[in-house]
Amino acid sequence: MSNIGSYDERVKNFSWKQAENELEYKEGQIINIGWYCSDRICEMGKADKLALIWEGRTPEQQKKFTFNDIRGYSNTIGAFLHELGIRPEDRVCLFMDKIPELYFGLLGILKIGAIAQPLFSAFGDESLFVRLDNASTRAIITQRKHVSKIHKILDRLPDLEFIIIVDQPENKSLKEREVVFNMEASGPSDHLDIYPTKAESPSLLHYTSGTTGQPKGVKHVHYSLISQYLTTKWVLDLKDDDIYWCTADPGWVTGTSYGIIGPWSLGITQCVSDSGFSADSWYQFIDRHRVTVWYSAPTAIRSLMKAGDDLVKKYDLSSLRHLASVGEPLNAEAVIWSQKVFGKPFYDTYWQTETGSIMIGNFPGMKVKPGSMGKTFPGITGVILDDATGEPISEPNKSGLIGFKYDWPARMRTYWNNEATFQKKFKNGWYLTGDKSTIDPDGYYWFIGRDDDVINTGGHLVSPFEVESALLEHEAVAESAVVSKPDEVNMEVVKAFVTLNPGYEPSEELELKIMNFIRKKLSPLAMPQEIEYLDKLPKTRSGKIMRRLLHAQEWGEEIGDVSTLEDD
Ligand code: WT7
């Protein structure tokens, strides 16, 4: 029997109070995610249960932690930060690979009432700068190998007081603002004064990219736990004896909502792998740890598909009980393939950094329609909004923007320092996702596409604006326009069109140089996979670059109305 049981019954009798009751939370009382994910589980008698099975680059690099360990280590990190002078609501950035310190650090930050700001460790100096600058971050916890990126931008970050290094060799000297913290040498500590955060106390700041302007800091609060707990229980169907694997990096919201908060608030054992992707090593990982529930992403699934059916047969994957996916369109072929090789489909789920928890999904026991994102989670009111009027459309199968009634616990509370942009996310009282879809007569959502120019490459959002701005910083580039182009595995990848400054000639060598420049400045995700040289960019009469035209060209689509295109 699945945790959700009958979807229809759950919808009929739904109240978030159910999660509040299970978590023994009452309105107005203290709610602290760090405490819920560690201390409370210990108090429930699971102190010796495994919380984390961690693997580094090789299977030999393995570490295991019980719930009592994660309680103790998060206390240690919390106490260390408090001693440094970190206070409630200060922003503390986590800038690390998927090492244990990242997971326990997040809980430690939350325990002292500070705000955790996780950032993807492959970010380059410019991506890092805009996010630390926007949040006026006070401290960053990182690894030695990432420190040089921080020093490059330190002059421009007056609020960043501490660079906390978790793996500093003893014989190396420290530079400006650097502090050493060695978690294992410090040892777990039994006590920490947990800050009495309330439902609306800020918890996390996750950055997401839009079409224009700098990335936006999505502010979440401790009350998000209510949604994250219940969606993990009902959609991912986690049970006491499960071994769960969420492949997402906590630099992105899936890696925190469902890679830390959801499973640990339920007292579930999870595995983490800090090695990169290969089909072989992923199957081995599942086999070795007897993974039962697996939450992954379409790009990874498509890569596994490409690696072939024979590879699957080499491993014993019979432990797998439930599979789920998120982040980008999960094509019907991938669902059908998964049914064929794993004996069960991937259950697609849909949500956003802003929503904080799963909004639409395929639930255990529900009929999966391959290619559909599923139905709204119980308690979520979703609609399709008419393009012209912005009002909900009542007939099925009509396309429009997905809108939600803004009332679930994990919804973002604002964009950090950017309330005006937050307010623009609403129309006629509906929260606008910016995604287009239809709903069929059975209530299933069918994703059509985004309503803006943001590129979703392998499940990661990249802003064309950010890449264009970074390209302009390269000495050879005069003008730039960035769009997506189709890709078999990643669905979309970044493509750049550039015009060159006098004295520069198009060449393959220059293309590689520019690509590398972006990879270092922004990230490997934002790096254009192709750069096309143009003599001139297509622009409107008012001088705006017509990305739409370039996009249509890449995707072989009708170009449409070009009447505003600049005359020759
Ligand atoms: C955007 C949100 C929170 C999950 C990780 C991404 C796209 C997400 C699906 C899906 C088609 C999807 C949407 C959404 N997206 N899930 N199942 N099918 N598209 O979070 O980085 O905030 O991205 O990812 O376009 O708006 P994010």
PDB file of C-alpha atoms in Angstrom, residues 206-210 216-220 224 253 257 350-357 359 404 406 408-415 421-422 425-426 431-435 450 452 461:
ATOM      1  CA  HIS A 206      18.052  29.663  -3.592  1.00  0.00           C
ATOM      2  CA  TYR A 207      19.002  31.579  -6.722  1.00  0.00           C
ATOM      3  CA  THR A 208      17.172  31.142  -9.993  1.00  0.00           C
ATOM      4  CA  SER A 209      17.619  32.776 -13.381  1.00  0.00           C
ATOM      5  CA  GLY A 210      15.138  34.924 -15.282  1.00  0.00           C
ATOM      6  CA  LYS A 216      16.745  36.230  -8.224  1.00  0.00           C
ATOM      7  CA  GLY A 217      17.122  35.028  -4.647  1.00  0.00           C
ATOM      8  CA  VAL A 218      14.088  32.953  -3.764  1.00  0.00           C
ATOM      9  CA  LYS A 219      13.383  33.374  -0.068  1.00  0.00           C
ATOM     10  CA  HIS A 220      11.906  30.406   1.776  1.00  0.00           C
ATOM     11  CA  SER A 224       8.092  25.124   4.091  1.00  0.00           C
ATOM     12  CA  VAL A 253      16.339  23.350  -4.792  1.00  0.00           C
ATOM     13  CA  SER A 257      13.799  20.134  -0.503  1.00  0.00           C
ATOM     14  CA  TYR A 350       6.706  19.347 -11.693  1.00  0.00           C
ATOM     15  CA  TRP A 351       7.608  22.268  -9.485  1.00  0.00           C
ATOM     16  CA  GLN A 352       9.987  25.256  -9.311  1.00  0.00           C
ATOM     17  CA  THR A 353      12.565  26.862  -7.044  1.00  0.00           C
ATOM     18  CA  GLU A 354       9.811  29.341  -6.203  1.00  0.00           C
ATOM     19  CA  THR A 355       7.224  26.713  -5.257  1.00  0.00           C
ATOM     20  CA  GLY A 356       9.627  24.974  -2.843  1.00  0.00           C
ATOM     21  CA  SER A 357       7.790  21.661  -3.118  1.00  0.00           C
ATOM     22  CA  MET A 359       3.037  20.949  -7.259  1.00  0.00           C
ATOM     23  CA  PHE A 404      -1.568  28.402  -8.800  1.00  0.00           C
ATOM     24  CA  TYR A 406      -0.878  31.058  -3.613  1.00  0.00           C
ATOM     25  CA  TRP A 408       0.684  26.209   0.150  1.00  0.00           C
ATOM     26  CA  PRO A 409       3.279  26.214   2.969  1.00  0.00           C
ATOM     27  CA  ALA A 410       6.481  26.029   0.869  1.00  0.00           C
ATOM     28  CA  ARG A 411       5.696  28.943  -1.486  1.00  0.00           C
ATOM     29  CA  MET A 412       8.464  31.542  -1.730  1.00  0.00           C
ATOM     30  CA  ARG A 413       7.881  34.613   0.401  1.00  0.00           C
ATOM     31  CA  THR A 414       9.658  37.101  -1.869  1.00  0.00           C
ATOM     32  CA  TYR A 415      12.692  37.558  -4.107  1.00  0.00           C
ATOM     33  CA  THR A 421       9.792  41.417  -9.386  1.00  0.00           C
ATOM     34  CA  PHE A 422       8.041  39.160  -6.878  1.00  0.00           C
ATOM     35  CA  LYS A 425       4.587  37.005 -10.572  1.00  0.00           C
ATOM     36  CA  PHE A 426       0.873  37.471  -9.905  1.00  0.00           C
ATOM     37  CA  TYR A 431       0.720  32.935  -9.076  1.00  0.00           C
ATOM     38  CA  LEU A 432       2.180  32.753 -12.584  1.00  0.00           C
ATOM     39  CA  THR A 433       4.639  29.932 -13.175  1.00  0.00           C
ATOM     40  CA  GLY A 434       5.768  31.148 -16.599  1.00  0.00           C
ATOM     41  CA  ASP A 435       5.178  27.636 -17.998  1.00  0.00           C
ATOM     42  CA  ARG A 450       8.290  28.068 -21.018  1.00  0.00           C
ATOM     43  CA  ASP A 452      10.109  33.249 -21.643  1.00  0.00           C
ATOM     44  CA  LEU A 461      17.867  27.149 -15.899  1.00  0.00           C
TER      45      LEU A 461
END
